[in-house]
Coordinates of C-alpha atoms in Angstrom, one line a residue:
Chain A
M1 CA -48.6 226.0 27.2
Y2 CA -47.4 229.5 28.1
R3 CA -50.2 229.7 30.7
Y4 CA -49.0 226.5 32.3
V5 CA -45.4 227.6 32.3
I6 CA -46.2 231.0 33.8
K7 CA -48.6 229.5 36.4
R8 CA -46.0 226.9 37.4
V9 CA -43.1 229.4 37.6
L10 CA -45.2 231.9 39.6
F11 CA -46.2 229.2 42.1
I12 CA -42.5 229.1 43.2
I13 CA -43.0 232.4 45.0
P14 CA -45.7 231.3 47.5
T15 CA -43.8 228.0 47.8
I16 CA -40.6 229.7 49.0
L17 CA -42.5 232.1 51.2
G18 CA -44.3 229.1 52.7
V19 CA -41.1 227.2 53.2
V20 CA -39.6 230.1 55.1
F21 CA -42.8 230.4 57.2
I22 CA -42.8 226.8 58.1
I23 CA -39.1 226.8 59.1
L24 CA -39.3 230.0 61.1
L25 CA -42.5 228.7 62.8
T26 CA -40.8 225.4 63.8
M27 CA -37.7 227.2 65.0
S28 CA -39.7 229.7 67.1
F29 CA -40.3 226.8 69.6
T30 CA -36.6 226.7 70.3
P31 CA -35.9 227.8 73.9
G32 CA -33.5 230.7 74.6
D33 CA -33.0 234.0 72.8
P34 CA -30.5 235.2 70.2
A35 CA -28.8 238.0 72.2
R36 CA -28.0 235.6 75.1
A37 CA -26.6 233.2 72.6
L38 CA -24.5 235.9 71.0
L39 CA -23.2 237.6 74.1
G40 CA -22.7 234.6 76.3
V41 CA -23.9 233.6 79.7
A42 CA -21.9 236.3 81.6
A43 CA -23.3 239.4 79.8
P44 CA -25.6 241.7 81.9
Q45 CA -29.3 241.3 81.3
A46 CA -29.7 245.0 80.2
D47 CA -27.2 244.4 77.3
V48 CA -29.0 241.3 76.3
D49 CA -32.4 243.0 76.3
A50 CA -31.0 245.9 74.2
L51 CA -29.5 243.5 71.6
N52 CA -32.6 241.4 71.5
H53 CA -34.5 244.6 70.8
Q54 CA -32.0 245.6 68.1
L55 CA -32.3 242.2 66.4
G56 CA -36.0 242.4 66.5
Y57 CA -36.5 239.4 68.8
D58 CA -39.2 241.1 70.8
L59 CA -41.4 241.7 67.7
P60 CA -44.4 239.5 67.1
F61 CA -43.9 236.4 64.9
T62 CA -45.5 237.8 61.7
R63 CA -43.3 240.9 61.9
K64 CA -40.2 238.8 62.4
Y65 CA -41.2 236.7 59.4
V66 CA -41.6 239.8 57.2
N67 CA -38.2 241.1 58.4
Y68 CA -36.5 237.8 57.7
V69 CA -37.9 237.5 54.2
E70 CA -37.0 241.1 53.4
N71 CA -33.4 240.7 54.7
M72 CA -33.1 237.4 52.8
I73 CA -34.3 238.7 49.4
V74 CA -33.1 242.3 49.4
H75 CA -29.7 241.9 51.2
Q76 CA -29.0 238.1 51.0
D77 CA -28.6 238.5 54.7
F78 CA -29.3 235.4 56.8
G79 CA -28.2 236.8 60.1
T80 CA -25.1 236.2 62.2
S81 CA -23.9 232.8 63.4
Y82 CA -24.2 232.4 67.2
F83 CA -21.2 230.2 67.1
T84 CA -18.6 231.8 64.8
K85 CA -20.1 235.3 64.9
Q86 CA -19.7 235.4 61.2
P87 CA -22.4 236.3 58.6
V88 CA -24.3 233.1 58.0
F89 CA -24.4 233.4 54.2
D90 CA -20.6 233.6 53.9
E91 CA -20.2 230.6 56.0
I92 CA -22.8 228.6 54.2
W93 CA -22.2 229.5 50.5
P94 CA -19.0 227.5 49.8
R95 CA -20.4 224.5 51.7
Y96 CA -23.7 224.8 49.8
Q97 CA -21.9 224.3 46.5
I98 CA -20.3 221.1 47.7
T99 CA -23.6 219.6 48.9
I100 CA -25.4 220.5 45.7
K101 CA -22.6 219.1 43.6
L102 CA -22.7 215.8 45.6
A103 CA -26.5 215.6 45.5
F104 CA -26.6 216.2 41.7
L105 CA -23.9 213.8 41.0
G106 CA -25.9 211.3 43.0
V107 CA -29.1 212.0 41.0
F108 CA -27.2 211.5 37.8
L109 CA -25.6 208.3 39.0
A110 CA -28.9 207.0 40.3
A111 CA -30.5 207.6 37.0
V112 CA -27.6 206.1 34.9
L113 CA -27.4 203.0 37.1
G114 CA -31.1 202.4 37.6
I115 CA -32.9 203.2 34.4
P116 CA -31.1 201.0 31.9
L117 CA -31.3 198.1 34.3
G118 CA -35.0 198.7 34.7
I119 CA -35.6 198.8 31.0
Y120 CA -33.6 195.7 30.4
A121 CA -35.3 193.8 33.2
A122 CA -38.7 194.7 31.8
V123 CA -37.8 193.7 28.2
R124 CA -36.2 190.5 29.4
Q125 CA -38.8 189.7 32.0
Y126 CA -38.3 186.4 33.9
T127 CA -34.8 185.9 32.6
L128 CA -31.7 186.3 34.7
W129 CA -31.4 189.9 33.4
D130 CA -34.7 190.5 35.3
T131 CA -34.4 188.4 38.4
I132 CA -30.8 189.2 39.5
P133 CA -31.2 193.0 39.3
S134 CA -34.7 192.7 40.8
I135 CA -33.5 190.7 43.8
L136 CA -30.5 193.1 44.3
A137 CA -32.8 196.1 44.1
F138 CA -35.1 194.4 46.7
M139 CA -32.2 193.9 49.1
I140 CA -30.8 197.4 48.6
A141 CA -34.2 198.7 49.5
A142 CA -33.4 197.5 53.0
I143 CA -30.0 199.0 53.3
P144 CA -29.7 202.7 54.5
A145 CA -27.1 204.8 52.6
F146 CA -24.9 205.3 55.7
V147 CA -24.5 201.5 56.1
L148 CA -23.4 201.2 52.4
G149 CA -21.0 204.1 53.0
M150 CA -19.5 202.4 56.1
V151 CA -19.1 199.1 54.2
F152 CA -17.4 201.0 51.3
L153 CA -15.2 202.8 53.8
F154 CA -14.3 199.5 55.4
Y155 CA -13.3 197.7 52.2
F156 CA -12.1 200.4 49.8
S157 CA -10.3 202.6 52.4
L158 CA -9.3 200.4 55.3
K159 CA -8.8 197.0 53.7
L160 CA -7.8 197.8 50.1
N161 CA -6.5 201.4 50.6
W162 CA -7.8 202.4 47.2
L163 CA -9.8 205.5 48.0
P164 CA -9.3 208.3 50.5
S165 CA -11.6 208.0 53.6
Y166 CA -12.3 211.7 54.2
G167 CA -12.3 215.1 52.5
I168 CA -13.5 216.3 49.1
D169 CA -10.4 217.7 47.3
T170 CA -10.1 215.5 44.2
L171 CA -12.4 213.5 42.0
K172 CA -11.3 210.4 43.8
H173 CA -12.9 211.7 47.0
Y174 CA -16.3 211.9 45.3
I175 CA -16.4 208.2 44.3
M176 CA -17.3 206.5 47.6
P177 CA -19.8 209.1 48.9
A178 CA -21.5 209.5 45.5
L179 CA -21.8 205.8 45.1
A180 CA -23.0 205.2 48.6
I181 CA -25.8 207.7 48.3
S182 CA -26.8 206.9 44.8
I183 CA -27.2 203.1 45.0
P184 CA -30.4 203.2 47.2
P185 CA -32.2 205.7 44.9
A186 CA -30.8 203.8 41.8
A187 CA -32.5 200.6 43.1
M188 CA -35.7 202.7 43.5
N189 CA -35.3 204.1 39.9
M190 CA -34.8 200.6 38.6
R191 CA -37.9 199.1 40.2
F192 CA -39.9 202.1 39.1
M193 CA -38.6 202.0 35.5
K194 CA -39.3 198.3 35.3
S195 CA -42.9 198.5 36.4
S196 CA -43.5 201.5 34.2
M197 CA -42.0 199.8 31.2
L198 CA -43.9 196.5 31.9
E199 CA -47.1 198.5 31.9
S200 CA -46.2 200.4 28.7
I201 CA -45.3 197.2 26.9
R202 CA -48.8 195.8 27.4
Q203 CA -50.5 198.9 26.1
D204 CA -52.6 198.9 22.9
Y205 CA -50.3 201.4 21.1
V206 CA -47.4 198.9 21.4
R207 CA -49.6 196.1 20.0
T208 CA -50.5 198.5 17.2
A209 CA -46.9 199.3 16.4
R210 CA -46.1 195.6 16.3
A211 CA -49.1 194.9 14.2
K212 CA -48.2 197.4 11.6
G213 CA -44.8 195.7 11.3
A214 CA -42.4 198.0 13.2
S215 CA -39.2 196.2 14.1
E216 CA -38.9 194.9 17.7
R217 CA -36.1 197.4 18.4
K218 CA -38.3 200.4 17.2
V219 CA -41.3 199.1 19.2
I220 CA -39.3 198.9 22.4
W221 CA -37.1 202.1 22.1
K222 CA -39.6 204.4 20.4
H223 CA -43.1 203.4 21.3
A224 CA -42.8 201.7 24.6
L225 CA -39.9 203.5 26.2
M226 CA -40.8 207.0 25.3
N227 CA -44.2 206.6 27.1
A228 CA -42.7 204.6 30.0
L229 CA -40.1 207.3 30.7
L230 CA -42.7 210.0 31.5
P231 CA -43.5 209.0 35.1
V232 CA -39.8 208.1 35.7
I233 CA -38.9 211.8 35.1
T234 CA -40.9 212.8 38.1
Q235 CA -39.4 209.9 40.1
I236 CA -35.9 211.2 39.2
G237 CA -36.7 214.7 40.4
L238 CA -38.2 213.3 43.6
S239 CA -35.0 211.2 44.2
L240 CA -33.2 214.5 44.8
G241 CA -34.9 214.6 48.2
T242 CA -33.5 211.1 49.0
L243 CA -30.1 212.2 47.8
I244 CA -30.1 215.4 49.9
A245 CA -30.7 213.1 52.9
G246 CA -27.9 210.9 51.6
A247 CA -25.6 213.8 51.2
V248 CA -26.2 214.9 54.8
V249 CA -25.2 211.4 55.9
A250 CA -22.3 211.1 53.5
E251 CA -20.9 214.4 54.6
K252 CA -21.0 213.3 58.2
L253 CA -19.5 209.9 57.4
F254 CA -16.7 211.0 55.1
S255 CA -16.0 214.3 56.9
I256 CA -17.0 216.4 53.9
P257 CA -17.4 220.2 54.6
G258 CA -20.9 220.4 53.2
I259 CA -24.1 222.0 54.4
G260 CA -25.5 218.8 56.0
S261 CA -22.5 218.2 58.2
L262 CA -22.5 221.9 59.1
I263 CA -26.1 221.7 60.2
V264 CA -25.6 218.5 62.2
D265 CA -22.5 219.9 63.9
R266 CA -24.2 223.2 64.8
I267 CA -27.2 221.5 66.3
S268 CA -25.2 220.9 69.5
Y269 CA -24.1 224.5 69.6
K270 CA -27.7 225.7 69.3
D271 CA -26.6 227.8 66.2
E272 CA -30.1 228.6 65.0
P273 CA -29.4 231.1 62.2
V274 CA -27.1 228.6 60.4
I275 CA -29.7 225.8 60.7
I276 CA -32.5 228.0 59.4
A277 CA -30.5 229.4 56.5
G278 CA -29.1 226.0 55.5
T279 CA -32.6 224.4 55.5
I280 CA -34.1 227.3 53.5
L281 CA -31.3 227.3 50.9
I282 CA -31.6 223.6 50.3
A283 CA -35.4 223.8 50.1
I284 CA -35.1 226.5 47.5
C285 CA -32.8 224.4 45.4
F286 CA -35.2 221.5 45.7
T287 CA -38.2 223.7 44.7
V288 CA -36.4 224.9 41.6
V289 CA -35.5 221.3 40.6
M290 CA -39.1 220.3 41.0
L291 CA -40.2 223.2 38.9
I292 CA -37.7 222.2 36.1
V293 CA -39.0 218.6 36.3
D294 CA -42.6 219.8 36.0
L295 CA -41.7 221.9 33.0
I296 CA -39.8 219.1 31.3
Y297 CA -42.8 216.9 31.9
A298 CA -45.2 219.4 30.4
W299 CA -42.9 219.9 27.4
I300 CA -42.6 216.2 26.7
D301 CA -46.1 215.0 27.6
P302 CA -48.4 215.8 24.7
R303 CA -51.5 215.4 26.9
I304 CA -50.5 218.4 29.2
R305 CA -49.5 220.5 26.1
A306 CA -52.8 219.7 24.5
K307 CA -54.8 220.6 27.6
Y308 CA -53.4 224.1 27.9
A309 CA -53.3 224.7 24.1
R310 CA -57.0 224.0 24.0
T311 CA -57.9 226.3 26.9
K312 CA -55.8 229.1 25.4
G313 CA -57.5 228.6 22.0
Chain B
M1 CA -83.8 201.2 60.9
D2 CA -83.1 199.6 64.2
Q3 CA -83.1 196.2 62.7
A4 CA -80.7 197.3 60.0
T5 CA -78.1 198.7 62.4
A6 CA -78.5 195.6 64.7
S7 CA -77.7 193.2 61.9
E8 CA -75.0 195.3 60.3
P9 CA -72.1 194.4 62.7
G10 CA -72.9 190.7 62.3
I11 CA -72.7 191.0 58.5
L12 CA -69.5 193.0 58.6
A13 CA -67.8 190.6 61.1
F14 CA -68.7 187.7 58.9
R15 CA -67.4 189.3 55.7
K16 CA -64.3 190.5 57.3
Q17 CA -63.4 187.1 58.6
S18 CA -63.9 185.4 55.2
Q19 CA -61.9 188.1 53.5
A20 CA -59.1 187.8 56.0
K21 CA -59.0 184.0 55.4
E22 CA -58.9 184.6 51.6
V23 CA -56.0 187.1 52.0
W24 CA -54.1 184.7 54.3
R25 CA -54.6 181.9 51.8
R26 CA -53.0 184.0 49.1
F27 CA -50.4 185.4 51.4
R28 CA -49.3 181.8 52.4
K29 CA -48.7 180.9 48.8
S30 CA -45.8 183.3 48.5
K31 CA -42.6 181.8 50.0
G32 CA -40.9 185.2 50.3
A33 CA -43.7 186.6 52.4
L34 CA -43.7 183.6 54.7
V35 CA -39.9 183.9 55.2
G36 CA -40.4 187.5 55.9
L37 CA -43.1 186.8 58.4
I38 CA -41.0 184.2 60.2
M39 CA -37.9 186.5 60.2
F40 CA -39.9 189.4 61.5
S41 CA -41.6 187.3 64.2
L42 CA -38.2 186.0 65.4
I43 CA -36.8 189.6 65.5
A44 CA -39.9 190.8 67.3
I45 CA -39.6 187.9 69.9
L46 CA -35.9 188.8 70.5
L47 CA -36.7 192.5 70.9
L48 CA -39.8 192.2 73.0
G49 CA -38.3 189.4 75.1
A50 CA -35.1 191.3 75.5
D51 CA -35.6 191.7 79.3
F52 CA -36.0 187.9 79.7
I53 CA -33.0 187.0 77.4
T54 CA -30.5 189.3 79.0
P55 CA -31.2 192.1 81.5
Y56 CA -30.9 195.8 80.5
Q57 CA -27.9 196.2 82.8
Q58 CA -25.9 194.0 80.4
A59 CA -26.4 196.6 77.7
T60 CA -25.1 199.5 79.8
H61 CA -22.7 197.7 82.2
Q62 CA -19.2 198.7 81.5
D63 CA -16.4 196.1 81.8
L64 CA -13.2 197.8 80.7
I65 CA -11.1 194.7 81.1
N66 CA -13.1 192.8 78.5
K67 CA -13.4 195.7 76.0
L68 CA -13.4 195.1 72.3
H69 CA -13.5 191.3 72.6
G70 CA -14.7 189.5 69.5
P71 CA -17.7 187.2 69.5
S72 CA -17.4 184.4 72.1
W73 CA -19.6 182.2 74.2
S74 CA -19.8 184.6 77.1
H75 CA -20.5 187.6 74.7
L76 CA -22.3 186.2 71.7
L77 CA -21.6 189.1 69.5
G78 CA -18.6 190.5 71.3
T79 CA -18.1 193.6 73.4
D80 CA -17.7 197.3 72.5
A81 CA -15.1 199.8 73.5
F82 CA -16.5 200.0 77.0
G83 CA -16.8 196.2 77.4
R84 CA -20.6 196.4 77.0
D85 CA -22.2 193.3 75.5
L86 CA -23.1 193.9 71.9
F87 CA -25.9 191.4 71.7
A88 CA -27.7 192.9 74.7
R89 CA -27.2 196.4 73.2
I90 CA -28.6 195.3 69.9
I91 CA -31.8 193.7 71.3
H92 CA -32.4 196.4 73.8
G93 CA -31.7 199.2 71.4
G94 CA -33.7 197.7 68.6
R95 CA -36.8 197.7 70.9
T96 CA -36.8 201.5 71.0
S97 CA -36.1 201.8 67.2
L98 CA -38.9 199.4 66.3
M99 CA -41.3 200.9 68.7
V100 CA -40.7 204.4 67.4
A101 CA -41.0 203.1 63.8
L102 CA -44.3 201.3 64.4
L103 CA -45.9 204.1 66.3
A104 CA -44.7 206.7 63.8
T105 CA -46.2 204.5 61.0
I106 CA -49.6 204.4 62.7
S107 CA -49.7 208.1 63.6
S108 CA -48.5 209.2 60.1
C109 CA -51.1 206.9 58.5
V110 CA -53.9 208.3 60.7
L111 CA -53.0 211.9 60.1
G112 CA -52.3 211.5 56.4
S113 CA -55.4 209.4 55.7
A114 CA -57.7 211.8 57.5
L115 CA -56.3 214.8 55.6
G116 CA -56.4 212.9 52.3
A117 CA -60.0 211.7 52.9
V118 CA -61.2 215.2 53.7
A119 CA -59.4 216.7 50.7
G120 CA -60.7 214.0 48.3
Y121 CA -64.2 213.9 49.6
F122 CA -65.0 217.6 49.9
G123 CA -63.0 218.7 46.9
G124 CA -63.0 222.3 45.7
R125 CA -61.5 224.9 48.0
T126 CA -60.8 222.5 50.9
D127 CA -59.0 220.2 48.5
S128 CA -56.8 222.9 46.9
L129 CA -56.0 224.4 50.3
I130 CA -54.8 221.1 51.7
M131 CA -53.0 220.0 48.5
R132 CA -51.2 223.4 47.9
S133 CA -50.1 223.5 51.6
L134 CA -48.9 220.0 51.1
D135 CA -46.9 220.9 48.0
I136 CA -45.2 223.7 50.0
F137 CA -44.6 221.4 52.9
M138 CA -43.0 218.8 50.7
S139 CA -40.6 221.3 49.2
I140 CA -38.6 221.0 52.4
P141 CA -36.5 217.8 52.2
D142 CA -37.6 215.4 55.0
I143 CA -34.2 215.1 56.6
L144 CA -33.8 218.9 57.0
F145 CA -37.3 219.4 58.4
T146 CA -36.8 216.5 60.8
M147 CA -33.5 218.1 61.9
A148 CA -35.3 221.4 62.4
V149 CA -38.0 219.8 64.6
V150 CA -35.5 217.8 66.7
F151 CA -33.4 221.0 67.1
A152 CA -36.4 223.2 68.2
L153 CA -38.0 220.6 70.5
G154 CA -35.0 218.6 71.6
A155 CA -34.3 214.9 71.3
G156 CA -36.7 212.4 73.0
F157 CA -39.2 209.7 72.3
V158 CA -42.2 211.9 71.8
N159 CA -40.4 214.5 69.7
L160 CA -38.8 211.9 67.5
L161 CA -42.3 210.3 67.0
F162 CA -43.7 213.7 66.1
A163 CA -40.8 214.5 63.7
L164 CA -41.1 211.1 61.9
T165 CA -44.9 211.5 61.7
L166 CA -44.5 214.9 60.0
A167 CA -41.9 213.4 57.6
Y168 CA -44.1 210.5 56.5
F169 CA -47.8 211.6 56.6
T170 CA -47.5 213.3 53.2
N171 CA -47.7 210.2 51.0
Y172 CA -50.8 209.0 52.7
V173 CA -52.5 212.3 51.9
R174 CA -51.9 211.8 48.2
L175 CA -52.7 208.1 48.3
V176 CA -55.9 208.3 50.2
R177 CA -57.1 211.4 48.3
S178 CA -56.8 209.6 45.0
Q179 CA -58.5 206.5 46.4
V180 CA -61.4 208.6 47.7
L181 CA -61.7 210.6 44.5
N182 CA -62.2 207.3 42.7
L183 CA -64.5 205.7 45.3
A184 CA -66.7 208.7 46.0
E185 CA -68.0 208.3 42.4
L186 CA -69.3 204.8 43.0
E187 CA -72.9 203.9 43.3
Y188 CA -72.9 202.5 46.8
V189 CA -71.6 205.8 48.1
E190 CA -74.4 207.6 46.3
A191 CA -76.8 205.0 47.7
A192 CA -75.5 205.7 51.2
R193 CA -76.0 209.4 50.7
A194 CA -79.5 208.9 49.4
G195 CA -80.1 206.9 52.6
G196 CA -79.3 210.0 54.6
A197 CA -75.8 209.1 55.8
G198 CA -73.6 212.1 56.8
S199 CA -70.2 212.9 55.4
T200 CA -68.3 211.5 58.4
R201 CA -70.3 208.2 58.2
I202 CA -69.8 207.9 54.4
I203 CA -66.0 208.5 54.7
L204 CA -65.5 206.3 57.7
S205 CA -67.8 203.3 57.0
H206 CA -68.2 203.3 53.2
I207 CA -65.1 204.8 51.6
L208 CA -62.2 204.1 53.9
P209 CA -62.9 200.4 54.3
N210 CA -62.7 200.0 50.6
A211 CA -59.4 201.9 50.4
M212 CA -58.0 199.8 53.2
G213 CA -56.1 197.4 51.0
V214 CA -54.0 200.1 49.4
I215 CA -53.5 201.8 52.8
I216 CA -52.3 198.6 54.4
I217 CA -49.9 197.8 51.6
N218 CA -48.4 201.3 51.8
T219 CA -48.3 201.2 55.6
T220 CA -46.3 197.9 55.7
L221 CA -43.8 199.2 53.1
N222 CA -43.5 202.4 55.1
V223 CA -42.6 200.6 58.3
A224 CA -39.4 199.5 56.6
K225 CA -38.7 203.0 55.3
I226 CA -39.2 204.5 58.8
I227 CA -36.9 201.9 60.3
L228 CA -34.2 202.9 57.9
Y229 CA -34.9 206.6 58.4
E230 CA -34.9 206.3 62.1
S231 CA -31.6 204.5 62.1
T232 CA -30.2 207.3 59.9
L233 CA -31.4 209.9 62.4
S234 CA -29.8 208.1 65.3
F235 CA -26.6 207.7 63.3
L236 CA -26.5 211.4 62.9
G237 CA -27.1 211.8 66.7
L238 CA -30.6 213.0 66.3
G239 CA -32.4 210.0 67.7
M240 CA -33.0 209.1 71.3
P241 CA -30.6 210.7 73.8
P242 CA -27.3 208.8 74.1
P243 CA -27.5 206.0 76.7
A244 CA -30.3 204.4 74.6
P245 CA -28.3 202.0 72.4
E246 CA -30.2 202.5 69.2
W247 CA -29.0 200.7 66.1
G248 CA -27.9 203.8 64.2
L249 CA -26.0 205.0 67.3
L250 CA -24.3 201.7 67.6
L251 CA -23.1 202.0 64.0
S252 CA -22.0 205.6 64.6
D253 CA -20.0 204.5 67.6
A254 CA -18.5 201.6 65.6
R255 CA -16.9 203.9 63.1
E256 CA -13.9 204.7 65.4
Y257 CA -13.1 201.0 65.9
M258 CA -13.6 199.9 62.4
R259 CA -10.1 198.6 62.1
E260 CA -9.8 196.7 65.4
A261 CA -13.4 195.6 65.7
P262 CA -15.3 195.4 62.4
Y263 CA -17.9 193.2 64.0
L264 CA -19.2 196.2 66.0
M265 CA -20.2 197.6 62.6
F266 CA -21.3 194.3 61.0
F267 CA -23.9 193.1 63.5
P268 CA -25.9 196.3 64.1
A269 CA -25.9 196.8 60.3
L270 CA -27.1 193.2 59.8
A271 CA -29.9 193.8 62.4
I272 CA -31.1 196.9 60.5
V273 CA -31.0 195.2 57.1
L274 CA -32.7 192.0 58.3
C275 CA -35.4 193.9 60.1
A276 CA -36.2 196.2 57.1
C277 CA -35.9 193.3 54.6
S278 CA -38.4 191.1 56.5
V279 CA -40.9 193.9 56.7
N280 CA -40.4 194.5 52.9
L281 CA -41.0 190.8 52.2
I282 CA -44.2 190.9 54.2
G283 CA -45.3 194.1 52.4
D284 CA -44.7 192.6 49.0
G285 CA -46.6 189.4 50.0
L286 CA -49.5 191.5 51.3
R287 CA -49.6 193.6 48.1
D288 CA -49.9 190.4 46.1
A289 CA -52.5 189.0 48.5
L290 CA -54.7 192.1 48.9
D291 CA -54.6 193.5 45.5
P292 CA -53.8 191.0 42.7
H293 CA -53.8 193.5 39.9
L294 CA -51.1 195.6 41.5
K295 CA -48.8 192.6 41.2
S296 CA -45.6 193.8 39.5

């Protein structure tokens, strides 16, 4: 078990290095240079060249990569924004927290909405408890989060005037964006939970439990559900990716000052450092969540525990 | 040897036809799948025949006197803030969206399947190199990577296609790899190897055709996902450059006029949902028809 945990935790280092590499490599195709972007069109070429040299723009890619990683890890320095001329990290950090809060709230809601419905639909297969949520989930699978958000905005803000249409100051502000982004992954969770549960109900160990006279409640909640939940845990972790995409959209739609709306806005200003840093920070958060999911999985699943216990002796 | 290769295409063609017939027979039985097929065909006819139904000028022609008019006989779905005909904008804009989605599905399928087949078939170091790189690649949420690609390369048809391919090839790698891992163990693959077939031939003509069912199911369901994803990108302003009236862009423009002209939001949204829903119906029908034990 320890070996698995250590191996899995250590894998996060090459992952983060790889993520930074991929992002920097992609960004290196951007036309233009940083000094020109910082100094403006009117600055003399000599100044531009000098600043480019100072910033290390004329170095080869591998050298630039090492410098970036070093600045990032040692100094938490992600460069200077071309647009506001402020340190990128200071600009991003407060917005990062908002995005993460929104995305995690979404993961939570998607799990709370989707999983019980999925379990119930599987246990009551072919009744209305199954067909109605299943048809709904099928339809939601064809609706993108931003359309849901617009519909909410139309009814709850414009027509009924119940909820504020922009900003993120109070809890009330979170309701619409969080619901809009969590309903599509909730539908996904529901479908996933249902099929996992249906599979689990038909397994031999469930029949054994019934045969030895366990109550129906115990069969469902202990024997079937505990096994059916395993693959769903990974699914919930992966839904964070969907929710980050959702958060970007919701931030744009509801004018929330998060990292997604920041990146989208700065694309038109060619503000490369902000886009690189924002992407890296979110990817790091995603990596850590996937790590936690894997560890929980290993902790719960006796098969993985057994595999590593045996090799360790 | 010559004789064998000569008769092989004949046998394959014969078997393929009968299998297609069988799949079609099972597909027909599902009402949902048929509804999806009819809906999708109607949408495809509207989009592909857009030029015959109403000229492209209708979609871009500004008529400020008739701006923000609701649905009427002269403008079936009303006009937008510049007096442009919404119906024309939806069918002309949808063509780009659907084209990008279909092409991106194909290219991500080819790229992902190739990598997955190589990883699964060769195993060992090749496999772990491909899979570990994939793990790293997948740690970047799709939307952020797509934004980075569009930022670095600029918006445009080819770049959008490239970005969508990179966002969607990953699940094919895993899917095809696991299929190949299972199939490569089977006896007919061993027989082919004993008969002297090379790796490429075994993968292409013995393993992949047997994994085709799963790939097709996944591909159909992916079309819908890519349609939704592409509309999200164009909503964020990362799709095709502005004059192209893509569905996501129509919705993004409709936000400002939500109060006066909610139909500007309603119709493009309906177009996206119907399109994705019909593809999903087809996908579910195909899943039941191609692979009965996958039925959920």
